[in-house]
């Protein structure tokens, strides 16, 4: 019996020792929504440092003991814990962490948990951006964030976009500050495929850490990176598509133009009312069809990511080839990016860099008169004329070039090289205290070339010998930053403190040259000093800064944050160079309170935020506006001798006390997530007051000083409400869907002008000199760049109406009017219609914007739809003024065929005449002002992902095919090509703000259909 007991005891010991020994645990980790393997997931034994990561097929192997707990975690997914109870494989399905209360959000010089954030910060990730089907990062951001407006300058593939955060407040510069991977950069440099996330710092509490450059908001761009111990992964994205003009404007064809000209006594290049004129038969030349063609677009991006125990890396290369829909316009660019991080000494020392190189080439030169001229050029003129020595069809009635000819005659090109480098070294001095050295370098080189061949274009002019102009510009910038960060949690208290010093220097150089009357076939300047011109410029500026921030959280309930930055700029004089920009914010996580516990099963988070802060803006047109430049040419004749003189202060300078524009922002916000993260809501209300706005103020004429003095003389207020919401859920086991919406209201007003007199105003767009006191204007009591026009009141239907439209003295208000002419309102009551009747009739700034995202997936299909729109804004349609007013020669809109005539009185189109009806030809009336509101189906993206089992033999991890449509449909009452009009530098305005809502003939934004493939290896 004893023997049996000993044997039993020994066997038990062996069994117990077996339980204590390590066993190999294996399994596969998949994603819940797609059932796809998940590489790079961390698998760790809880309470130990023993861990591994899943391979490219989602598989893992780890040594552990029976009853140990395995923790599965990765960014953006809910953490899962599984206990080891047997030798069987442990397979895990991970779901997206929709609640994301502990999501880390990038802020200035650091990160913070979203639940601890007390400022107004909005974030969009890779999925929301849908950067795979976008050609630029800016257009990918359009409509995605409440309070952030992104507008197109034009459809030219070489033109950019206008981005504003919470409205505009300056004549000089309203663009946000762009920070790429921690250093000041340019959003246009970044391939949208390479973006991991974009955070927008909207209120001063979030942005004040950037001080004098943050008045327009701050956009933080984080590019994709690798992860430690991540298997090397290759991702390929390629798409190609066609672009088409989405809308065609109706103008008279050749036969219609000939008949119309004959009826109204107009010349029409021999087909109108001229002596011996003959009627034109047929359609003629459709210049829109000739100049606006179907164009191709190609885009490719290849990225490689991975990591080892102490390093991670991400490298990518991108290529974009985009032809313009207008003849001889195109864009081609290459992007190279490298991002890596290395750690040493048990992760106490880290270093890394982010490098981006972009090479771009653009062809074709168009301005806003290009499209206007295309519409106005007579359709009775052929493209080619064998009777002309240079072969082009020309018009004798209009001073405009043959559109096709000018596109062939001018060889316009540009080349740019942009280099961005950000490198850092970080060391943990003691637990929680880290020192970071950051160096940012930027270099931009741009070359422009315009070669104009010989031509004979009739009344437009003759060029008997080629001309050439070239320019070169460079921009070099460095910034060196030193920061200390201290983070510590003790009990219920969490504190984060940061202090830093920054120094920056920028240098710009420009060289311009031109030469005319070159020998044929010579593509360089010949050195002919009689026709050669050259000029150059150089600018330097420096900025030094001290900054700091403290963030505190008690029990994850009560939040506090305060920051201050002090900047010094070389652009201002001593005594006025430095400005301080403080901010403070508080937050309350109400859901953490005891009284909220009955609702905690419904609400995941309810957070109230309050903030105040002050921001600055040093961007002014002149680099050193307080410095006087000596002017020569002040000569004097003394007897028979000329005294050559030079004196200062001939041109206006700014006062010595010129200083920063500063913006104060008050913000109240509410963040709510509920139903286990399925529904997330964010609402903000803000008031943004900008003081010391830099304005151009004229000197009194008696001083003899010309030009305008830049002075701190204005105040502007913006206020608005922003709301965003996202709903994510499932239908059954196979359907996942989401709905995301954002909307914002905005109000803009100039509240004060403190110099230049009581009625000081600044005129904007002039409509080529026909704009009276200015088509738009900057003036106290109105929105910036409000439309300043005479108000129309229908048309006169009878002579009785004309005779009854009198002033208080019994005089006719419009004595020259005829039946069918436009009736105008005598706004100032002086009994006559003139420029004094121009007044505020609307704003180019929308008071309501929205974006709507819809999408989901079923089995292996996915669908994403994005709709955006604006409301409340106006657009001045200059091409329509040229095509309908009768003030210009050339072609006309088909709408003029419905003009008032004795036999066509039931119409709202005024009487047409080339010889009288002066009032009908006024450019500064709201007859040409249109509703700029629109709703646009911006993108539709439909894709199919192949099942994993089909791809395993080919060693392919993921394969997705998709089709995409962009700008598919726009609903708008606007009669021009597109109502999406951002700022443009080609309208001839003194400040680009005045180009908003001005359509002088903008390049149409194309509709695009594309097909693409996404491949992961």
CSV table of N, CA and C in Angstrom, one decimal, residues 338-478:
chain,number,residue,atom,x,y,z
A,338,UNK,N,10.8,59.7,-46.0
A,338,UNK,CA,11.5,58.7,-45.2
A,338,UNK,C,11.3,59.2,-43.7
A,339,UNK,N,10.8,58.3,-42.9
A,339,UNK,CA,10.6,58.6,-41.5
A,339,UNK,C,11.1,57.4,-40.7
A,340,UNK,N,11.9,57.6,-39.7
A,340,UNK,CA,12.5,56.5,-38.9
A,340,UNK,C,12.7,57.0,-37.5
A,341,UNK,N,12.7,56.1,-36.5
A,341,UNK,CA,12.9,56.3,-35.1
A,341,UNK,C,13.8,55.2,-34.6
A,342,UNK,N,14.7,55.6,-33.7
A,342,UNK,CA,15.6,54.6,-33.1
A,342,UNK,C,15.7,54.9,-31.6
A,343,UNK,N,15.8,53.8,-30.8
A,343,UNK,CA,15.9,54.0,-29.3
A,343,UNK,C,17.1,53.3,-28.8
A,344,UNK,N,17.6,53.8,-27.7
A,344,UNK,CA,18.9,53.3,-27.1
A,344,UNK,C,18.7,53.3,-25.6
A,345,UNK,N,19.6,52.6,-24.9
A,345,UNK,CA,19.7,52.6,-23.5
A,345,UNK,C,18.3,52.3,-22.8
A,346,UNK,N,17.7,51.2,-23.3
A,346,UNK,CA,16.5,50.7,-22.7
A,346,UNK,C,15.4,51.8,-22.9
A,347,UNK,N,15.4,52.4,-24.2
A,347,UNK,CA,14.4,53.4,-24.6
A,347,UNK,C,14.5,54.7,-23.9
A,348,UNK,N,15.6,55.0,-23.2
A,348,UNK,CA,15.7,56.3,-22.5
A,348,UNK,C,16.2,57.3,-23.5
A,349,UNK,N,16.8,56.9,-24.6
A,349,UNK,CA,17.3,57.9,-25.6
A,349,UNK,C,16.7,57.5,-26.9
A,350,UNK,N,16.0,58.4,-27.6
A,350,UNK,CA,15.4,58.2,-28.9
A,350,UNK,C,15.9,59.3,-29.8
A,351,UNK,N,15.9,58.9,-31.1
A,351,UNK,CA,16.3,59.9,-32.1
A,351,UNK,C,15.6,59.5,-33.4
A,352,UNK,N,15.3,60.4,-34.3
A,352,UNK,CA,14.6,60.1,-35.5
A,352,UNK,C,14.6,61.3,-36.4
A,353,UNK,N,14.0,61.1,-37.6
A,353,UNK,CA,13.9,62.1,-38.6
A,353,UNK,C,12.7,61.9,-39.5
A,354,UNK,N,12.2,63.0,-40.1
A,354,UNK,CA,11.2,62.9,-41.1
A,354,UNK,C,11.7,63.7,-42.3
A,355,UNK,N,11.8,63.1,-43.4
A,355,UNK,CA,12.4,63.8,-44.6
A,355,UNK,C,11.4,63.7,-45.7
A,356,UNK,N,11.1,64.8,-46.4
A,356,UNK,CA,10.2,64.8,-47.5
A,356,UNK,C,10.9,65.6,-48.6
A,357,UNK,N,10.9,65.1,-49.8
A,357,UNK,CA,11.4,65.7,-51.0
A,357,UNK,C,10.3,65.7,-52.1
A,358,UNK,N,10.1,66.9,-52.6
A,358,UNK,CA,9.0,67.0,-53.6
A,358,UNK,C,9.6,67.7,-54.8
A,359,UNK,N,9.5,67.1,-56.0
A,359,UNK,CA,9.9,67.7,-57.3
A,359,UNK,C,8.6,67.9,-58.1
A,360,UNK,N,8.4,69.1,-58.6
A,360,UNK,CA,7.2,69.3,-59.4
A,360,UNK,C,7.5,70.2,-60.6
A,361,UNK,N,6.7,69.9,-61.7
A,361,UNK,CA,6.8,70.7,-62.9
A,361,UNK,C,5.4,71.0,-63.4
A,362,UNK,N,5.2,72.2,-63.7
A,362,UNK,CA,3.9,72.6,-64.2
A,362,UNK,C,4.0,73.3,-65.6
A,363,UNK,N,3.0,73.1,-66.4
A,363,UNK,CA,3.0,73.7,-67.7
A,363,UNK,C,1.7,74.4,-68.0
A,364,UNK,N,1.8,75.5,-68.8
A,364,UNK,CA,0.6,76.2,-69.1
A,364,UNK,C,0.4,77.4,-68.2
A,365,UNK,N,0.1,78.5,-68.8
A,365,UNK,CA,-0.2,79.7,-68.0
A,365,UNK,C,-1.5,80.3,-68.3
A,366,UNK,N,-2.4,80.2,-67.3
A,366,UNK,CA,-3.7,80.8,-67.5
A,366,UNK,C,-4.0,81.7,-66.3
A,367,UNK,N,-4.7,82.8,-66.7
A,367,UNK,CA,-5.2,83.6,-65.6
A,367,UNK,C,-6.8,83.7,-65.8
A,368,UNK,N,-7.4,84.5,-65.0
A,368,UNK,CA,-8.9,84.5,-65.0
A,368,UNK,C,-9.4,85.2,-66.2
A,369,UNK,N,-8.6,85.9,-67.0
A,369,UNK,CA,-9.1,86.5,-68.2
A,369,UNK,C,-9.0,85.4,-69.4
A,370,UNK,N,-8.3,84.3,-69.1
A,370,UNK,CA,-8.2,83.3,-70.2
A,370,UNK,C,-9.6,82.7,-70.4
A,371,UNK,N,-10.3,82.3,-69.4
A,371,UNK,CA,-11.6,81.7,-69.6
A,371,UNK,C,-12.6,82.8,-70.1
A,372,UNK,N,-12.5,84.0,-69.6
A,372,UNK,CA,-13.4,85.1,-70.0
A,372,UNK,C,-13.2,85.3,-71.5
A,373,UNK,N,-12.0,85.4,-72.0
A,373,UNK,CA,-11.7,85.6,-73.4
A,373,UNK,C,-12.1,84.5,-74.2
A,374,UNK,N,-12.0,83.3,-73.7
A,374,UNK,CA,-12.5,82.1,-74.5
A,374,UNK,C,-14.0,82.2,-74.7
A,375,UNK,N,-14.8,82.6,-73.8
A,375,UNK,CA,-16.2,82.7,-73.9
A,375,UNK,C,-16.6,83.9,-74.9
A,376,UNK,N,-15.8,84.9,-74.9
A,376,UNK,CA,-16.2,86.1,-75.6
A,376,UNK,C,-15.7,86.1,-77.1
A,377,UNK,N,-14.7,85.2,-77.4
A,377,UNK,CA,-14.1,85.3,-78.7
A,377,UNK,C,-15.2,84.8,-79.7
A,378,UNK,N,-15.3,85.5,-80.8
A,378,UNK,CA,-16.4,85.2,-81.8
A,378,UNK,C,-16.4,83.8,-82.3
A,379,UNK,N,-17.5,83.2,-82.4
A,379,UNK,CA,-17.6,81.8,-82.9
A,379,UNK,C,-17.6,81.8,-84.4
A,380,UNK,N,-17.7,83.0,-85.1
A,380,UNK,CA,-17.6,83.0,-86.5
A,380,UNK,C,-16.1,83.0,-87.0
A,381,UNK,N,-15.2,83.0,-86.1
A,381,UNK,CA,-13.8,83.0,-86.4
A,381,UNK,C,-13.2,81.6,-86.4
A,382,UNK,N,-12.6,81.1,-87.4
A,382,UNK,CA,-12.0,79.8,-87.4
A,382,UNK,C,-10.7,79.7,-86.5
A,383,UNK,N,-10.3,78.5,-86.2
A,383,UNK,CA,-9.1,78.4,-85.4
A,383,UNK,C,-7.9,78.8,-86.3
A,384,UNK,N,-7.9,78.3,-87.5
A,384,UNK,CA,-6.8,78.6,-88.4
A,384,UNK,C,-7.3,79.4,-89.6
A,385,UNK,N,-6.5,80.3,-90.1
A,385,UNK,CA,-6.8,81.1,-91.3
A,385,UNK,C,-5.6,81.1,-92.2
A,386,UNK,N,-5.7,80.5,-93.4
A,386,UNK,CA,-4.5,80.4,-94.3
A,386,UNK,C,-4.1,81.8,-94.8
A,387,UNK,N,-5.0,82.8,-94.7
A,387,UNK,CA,-4.7,84.1,-95.2
A,387,UNK,C,-3.8,84.9,-94.3
A,388,UNK,N,-3.7,84.4,-93.0
A,388,UNK,CA,-2.8,85.1,-92.0
A,388,UNK,C,-1.4,84.5,-92.2
A,389,UNK,N,-0.4,85.3,-92.2
A,389,UNK,CA,1.0,84.8,-92.4
A,389,UNK,C,1.4,83.8,-91.3
A,390,UNK,N,0.9,84.0,-90.0
A,390,UNK,CA,1.2,83.1,-89.0
A,390,UNK,C,0.1,81.9,-88.8
A,391,UNK,N,-0.9,82.0,-89.7
A,391,UNK,CA,-1.8,80.9,-89.8
A,391,UNK,C,-3.0,80.9,-88.8
A,392,UNK,N,-3.1,81.9,-88.0
A,392,UNK,CA,-4.2,81.9,-87.0
A,392,UNK,C,-5.4,82.7,-87.4
A,393,UNK,N,-6.6,82.2,-87.0
A,393,UNK,CA,-7.8,83.0,-87.2
A,393,UNK,C,-7.9,84.2,-86.3
A,394,UNK,N,-8.2,85.4,-86.8
A,394,UNK,CA,-8.2,86.6,-86.0
A,394,UNK,C,-9.5,87.3,-86.1
A,395,UNK,N,-9.8,88.2,-85.2
A,395,UNK,CA,-11.0,89.0,-85.2
A,395,UNK,C,-10.6,90.5,-85.3
A,396,UNK,N,-11.4,91.2,-86.1
A,396,UNK,CA,-11.1,92.7,-86.2
A,396,UNK,C,-12.0,93.5,-85.3
A,397,UNK,N,-12.9,92.8,-84.6
A,397,UNK,CA,-13.9,93.5,-83.7
A,397,UNK,C,-13.6,93.4,-82.2
A,398,UNK,N,-12.7,92.6,-81.8
A,398,UNK,CA,-12.4,92.4,-80.4
A,398,UNK,C,-10.9,92.4,-80.1
A,399,UNK,N,-10.5,93.0,-79.1
A,399,UNK,CA,-9.1,93.1,-78.7
A,399,UNK,C,-8.7,91.9,-77.8
A,400,UNK,N,-9.0,90.7,-78.3
A,400,UNK,CA,-8.6,89.5,-77.6
A,400,UNK,C,-8.0,88.5,-78.5
A,401,UNK,N,-7.1,87.7,-78.0
A,401,UNK,CA,-6.4,86.7,-78.9
A,401,UNK,C,-7.2,85.5,-79.2
A,402,UNK,N,-6.9,84.9,-80.3
A,402,UNK,CA,-7.4,83.6,-80.6
A,402,UNK,C,-7.0,82.6,-79.5
A,403,UNK,N,-8.0,82.0,-78.7
A,403,UNK,CA,-7.6,81.2,-77.5
A,403,UNK,C,-6.7,80.1,-77.8
A,404,UNK,N,-6.9,79.4,-78.9
A,404,UNK,CA,-6.1,78.3,-79.3
A,404,UNK,C,-4.7,78.8,-79.6
A,405,UNK,N,-4.6,79.9,-80.4
A,405,UNK,CA,-3.3,80.4,-80.8
A,405,UNK,C,-2.5,80.8,-79.6
A,406,UNK,N,-3.1,81.5,-78.6
A,406,UNK,CA,-2.3,82.0,-77.5
A,406,UNK,C,-1.8,80.9,-76.6
A,407,UNK,N,-2.5,79.7,-76.6
A,407,UNK,CA,-2.1,78.6,-75.8
A,407,UNK,C,-0.9,77.9,-76.5
A,408,UNK,N,-0.8,78.0,-77.8
A,408,UNK,CA,0.3,77.5,-78.6
A,408,UNK,C,1.5,78.4,-78.6
A,409,UNK,N,1.3,79.7,-78.7
A,409,UNK,CA,2.3,80.7,-78.8
A,409,UNK,C,3.1,80.8,-77.5
A,410,UNK,N,2.4,80.8,-76.4
A,410,UNK,CA,3.1,80.9,-75.1
A,410,UNK,C,3.5,79.6,-74.6
A,411,UNK,N,4.8,79.4,-74.4
A,411,UNK,CA,5.4,78.2,-73.8
A,411,UNK,C,5.7,78.6,-72.3
A,412,UNK,N,4.8,78.3,-71.4
A,412,UNK,CA,5.0,78.7,-70.0
A,412,UNK,C,5.2,77.4,-69.2
A,413,UNK,N,6.2,77.4,-68.3
A,413,UNK,CA,6.5,76.3,-67.5
A,413,UNK,C,7.1,76.8,-66.2
A,414,UNK,N,7.0,75.9,-65.2
A,414,UNK,CA,7.5,76.2,-63.8
A,414,UNK,C,8.1,74.9,-63.3
A,415,UNK,N,9.2,75.0,-62.5
A,415,UNK,CA,9.8,73.9,-61.8
A,415,UNK,C,10.0,74.2,-60.4
A,416,UNK,N,9.8,73.3,-59.5
A,416,UNK,CA,10.0,73.6,-58.1
A,416,UNK,C,10.6,72.3,-57.4
A,417,UNK,N,11.5,72.6,-56.5
A,417,UNK,CA,12.1,71.6,-55.6
A,417,UNK,C,11.9,72.0,-54.2
A,418,UNK,N,11.3,71.1,-53.4
A,418,UNK,CA,11.0,71.4,-52.0
A,418,UNK,C,11.7,70.3,-51.2
A,419,UNK,N,12.4,70.7,-50.2
A,419,UNK,CA,13.0,69.8,-49.2
A,419,UNK,C,12.6,70.1,-47.8
A,420,UNK,N,12.1,69.1,-47.1
A,420,UNK,CA,11.7,69.3,-45.7
A,420,UNK,C,12.4,68.3,-44.9
A,421,UNK,N,13.1,68.7,-43.8
A,421,UNK,CA,13.7,67.8,-42.9
A,421,UNK,C,13.5,68.2,-41.5
A,422,UNK,N,13.0,67.2,-40.7
A,422,UNK,CA,12.9,67.4,-39.3
A,422,UNK,C,13.6,66.3,-38.5
A,423,UNK,N,14.6,66.7,-37.7
A,423,UNK,CA,15.3,65.6,-37.0
A,423,UNK,C,15.3,66.0,-35.5
A,424,UNK,N,15.2,64.9,-34.6
A,424,UNK,CA,15.1,65.2,-33.2
A,424,UNK,C,16.0,64.2,-32.4
A,425,UNK,N,16.4,64.6,-31.2
A,425,UNK,CA,17.0,63.8,-30.3
A,425,UNK,C,16.4,64.0,-28.9
A,426,UNK,N,15.9,62.9,-28.3
A,426,UNK,CA,15.2,63.0,-27.0
A,426,UNK,C,15.8,62.1,-26.0
A,427,UNK,N,16.0,62.6,-24.8
A,427,UNK,CA,16.6,61.8,-23.7
A,427,UNK,C,15.8,62.0,-22.5
A,428,UNK,N,15.6,60.8,-21.8
A,428,UNK,CA,14.8,60.8,-20.5
A,428,UNK,C,15.9,61.0,-19.4
A,429,UNK,N,15.9,62.2,-18.8
A,429,UNK,CA,16.9,62.5,-17.8
A,429,UNK,C,16.6,61.8,-16.5
A,430,UNK,N,15.4,61.9,-16.0
A,430,UNK,CA,14.9,61.1,-14.9
A,430,UNK,C,13.5,60.6,-15.3
A,431,UNK,N,13.0,59.7,-14.5
A,431,UNK,CA,11.6,59.2,-14.8
A,431,UNK,C,10.6,60.4,-14.9
A,432,UNK,N,10.0,60.5,-16.1
A,432,UNK,CA,9.0,61.5,-16.4
A,432,UNK,C,9.6,62.8,-17.0
A,433,UNK,N,10.9,63.0,-16.9
A,433,UNK,CA,11.5,64.3,-17.4
A,433,UNK,C,12.3,64.0,-18.6
A,434,UNK,N,11.9,64.6,-19.8
A,434,UNK,CA,12.5,64.4,-21.0
A,434,UNK,C,13.0,65.7,-21.7
A,435,UNK,N,14.2,65.7,-22.2
A,435,UNK,CA,14.7,66.8,-23.0
A,435,UNK,C,14.7,66.4,-24.5
A,436,UNK,N,14.3,67.4,-25.3
A,436,UNK,CA,14.2,67.1,-26.7
A,436,UNK,C,14.8,68.3,-27.5
A,437,UNK,N,15.7,67.9,-28.4
A,437,UNK,CA,16.3,68.9,-29.3
A,437,UNK,C,15.7,68.6,-30.7
A,438,UNK,N,15.1,69.6,-31.3
A,438,UNK,CA,14.5,69.5,-32.6
A,438,UNK,C,15.0,70.5,-33.6
A,439,UNK,N,15.4,70.0,-34.8
A,439,UNK,CA,16.0,70.8,-35.9
A,439,UNK,C,15.1,70.7,-37.1
A,440,UNK,N,14.6,71.8,-37.6
A,440,UNK,CA,13.8,71.7,-38.8
A,440,UNK,C,14.4,72.6,-39.9
A,441,UNK,N,14.5,72.0,-41.1
A,441,UNK,CA,15.1,72.7,-42.3
A,441,UNK,C,14.1,72.6,-43.4
A,442,UNK,N,14.0,73.7,-44.1
A,442,UNK,CA,13.2,73.8,-45.3
A,442,UNK,C,14.0,74.5,-46.4
A,443,UNK,N,13.9,74.0,-47.6
A,443,UNK,CA,14.5,74.7,-48.8
A,443,UNK,C,13.5,74.5,-50.0
A,444,UNK,N,13.1,75.7,-50.6
A,444,UNK,CA,12.3,75.7,-51.7
A,444,UNK,C,13.0,76.4,-52.9
A,445,UNK,N,13.1,75.8,-54.0
A,445,UNK,CA,13.7,76.5,-55.2
A,445,UNK,C,12.6,76.4,-56.3
A,446,UNK,N,12.4,77.5,-56.9
A,446,UNK,CA,11.4,77.6,-58.0
A,446,UNK,C,11.9,78.3,-59.2
A,447,UNK,N,11.7,77.8,-60.4
A,447,UNK,CA,12.0,78.4,-61.6
A,447,UNK,C,10.8,78.6,-62.5
A,448,UNK,N,10.7,79.7,-63.1
A,448,UNK,CA,9.6,80.0,-64.0
A,448,UNK,C,10.1,80.5,-65.4
A,449,UNK,N,9.4,80.1,-66.4
A,449,UNK,CA,9.9,80.4,-67.8
A,449,UNK,C,8.7,80.7,-68.7
A,450,UNK,N,8.8,81.8,-69.4
A,450,UNK,CA,7.7,82.1,-70.4
A,450,UNK,C,8.4,82.5,-71.7
A,451,UNK,N,8.2,81.7,-72.7
A,451,UNK,CA,8.7,82.0,-74.0
A,451,UNK,C,7.5,82.3,-74.9
A,452,UNK,N,7.6,83.4,-75.5
A,452,UNK,CA,6.5,83.8,-76.4
A,452,UNK,C,7.0,83.9,-77.9
A,453,UNK,N,6.4,83.1,-78.7
A,453,UNK,CA,6.8,83.0,-80.1
A,453,UNK,C,6.2,84.2,-80.9
A,454,UNK,N,6.6,84.3,-82.2
A,454,UNK,CA,6.1,85.3,-83.1
A,454,UNK,C,4.6,85.0,-83.4
A,455,UNK,N,3.8,86.1,-83.6
A,455,UNK,CA,2.4,85.9,-83.9
A,455,UNK,C,1.9,87.2,-84.6
A,456,UNK,N,0.8,87.0,-85.3
A,456,UNK,CA,0.0,88.0,-85.8
A,456,UNK,C,-1.5,87.7,-85.4
A,457,UNK,N,-2.0,88.4,-84.4
A,457,UNK,CA,-3.3,88.0,-83.9
A,457,UNK,C,-4.3,89.2,-84.1
A,458,UNK,N,-4.2,89.9,-85.2
A,458,UNK,CA,-5.1,90.9,-85.6
A,458,UNK,C,-5.1,92.1,-84.6
A,459,UNK,N,-6.3,92.5,-84.1
A,459,UNK,CA,-6.3,93.7,-83.3
A,459,UNK,C,-5.7,93.4,-81.9
A,460,UNK,N,-5.4,92.2,-81.6
A,460,UNK,CA,-4.7,91.9,-80.3
A,460,UNK,C,-3.3,92.3,-80.4
A,461,UNK,N,-2.7,92.2,-81.6
A,461,UNK,CA,-1.3,92.7,-81.7
A,461,UNK,C,-0.5,91.8,-82.5
A,462,UNK,N,0.7,92.2,-82.8
A,462,UNK,CA,1.7,91.5,-83.6
A,462,UNK,C,3.0,91.4,-82.8
A,463,UNK,N,3.6,90.2,-82.8
A,463,UNK,CA,4.9,90.1,-82.2
A,463,UNK,C,5.9,89.5,-83.3
A,464,UNK,N,6.8,90.3,-83.7
A,464,UNK,CA,7.6,90.0,-84.9
A,464,UNK,C,8.8,89.2,-84.5
A,465,UNK,N,9.2,89.1,-83.3
A,465,UNK,CA,10.3,88.3,-82.8
A,465,UNK,C,10.0,87.8,-81.4
A,466,UNK,N,10.6,86.6,-81.1
A,466,UNK,CA,10.2,86.0,-79.8
A,466,UNK,C,10.7,86.8,-78.6
A,467,UNK,N,10.0,86.6,-77.5
A,467,UNK,CA,10.3,87.2,-76.2
A,467,UNK,C,10.5,86.1,-75.2
A,468,UNK,N,11.3,86.4,-74.2
A,468,UNK,CA,11.6,85.4,-73.1
A,468,UNK,C,11.7,86.1,-71.8
A,469,UNK,N,11.0,85.6,-70.8
A,469,UNK,CA,11.2,86.0,-69.4
A,469,UNK,C,11.4,84.8,-68.5
A,470,UNK,N,12.3,85.0,-67.6
A,470,UNK,CA,12.6,83.9,-66.6
A,470,UNK,C,12.8,84.4,-65.2
A,471,UNK,N,12.5,83.6,-64.3
A,471,UNK,CA,12.7,84.0,-62.9
A,471,UNK,C,13.1,82.8,-62.0
A,472,UNK,N,13.8,83.2,-61.0
A,472,UNK,CA,14.2,82.1,-60.0
A,472,UNK,C,14.0,82.7,-58.6
A,473,UNK,N,13.5,81.8,-57.8
A,473,UNK,CA,13.4,82.2,-56.4
A,473,UNK,C,13.8,81.1,-55.4
A,474,UNK,N,14.3,81.4,-54.3
A,474,UNK,CA,14.6,80.4,-53.3
A,474,UNK,C,14.2,80.9,-51.9
A,475,UNK,N,13.8,79.9,-51.1
A,475,UNK,CA,13.5,80.2,-49.7
A,475,UNK,C,14.2,79.1,-48.9
A,476,UNK,N,14.9,79.6,-47.9
A,476,UNK,CA,15.6,78.8,-47.0
A,476,UNK,C,15.2,79.1,-45.5
A,477,UNK,N,15.0,78.1,-44.8
A,477,UNK,CA,14.6,78.4,-43.4
A,477,UNK,C,15.1,77.3,-42.5
A,478,UNK,N,15.5,77.7,-41.3
A,478,UNK,CA,15.9,76.7,-40.3
A,478,UNK,C,15.2,77.2,-38.9
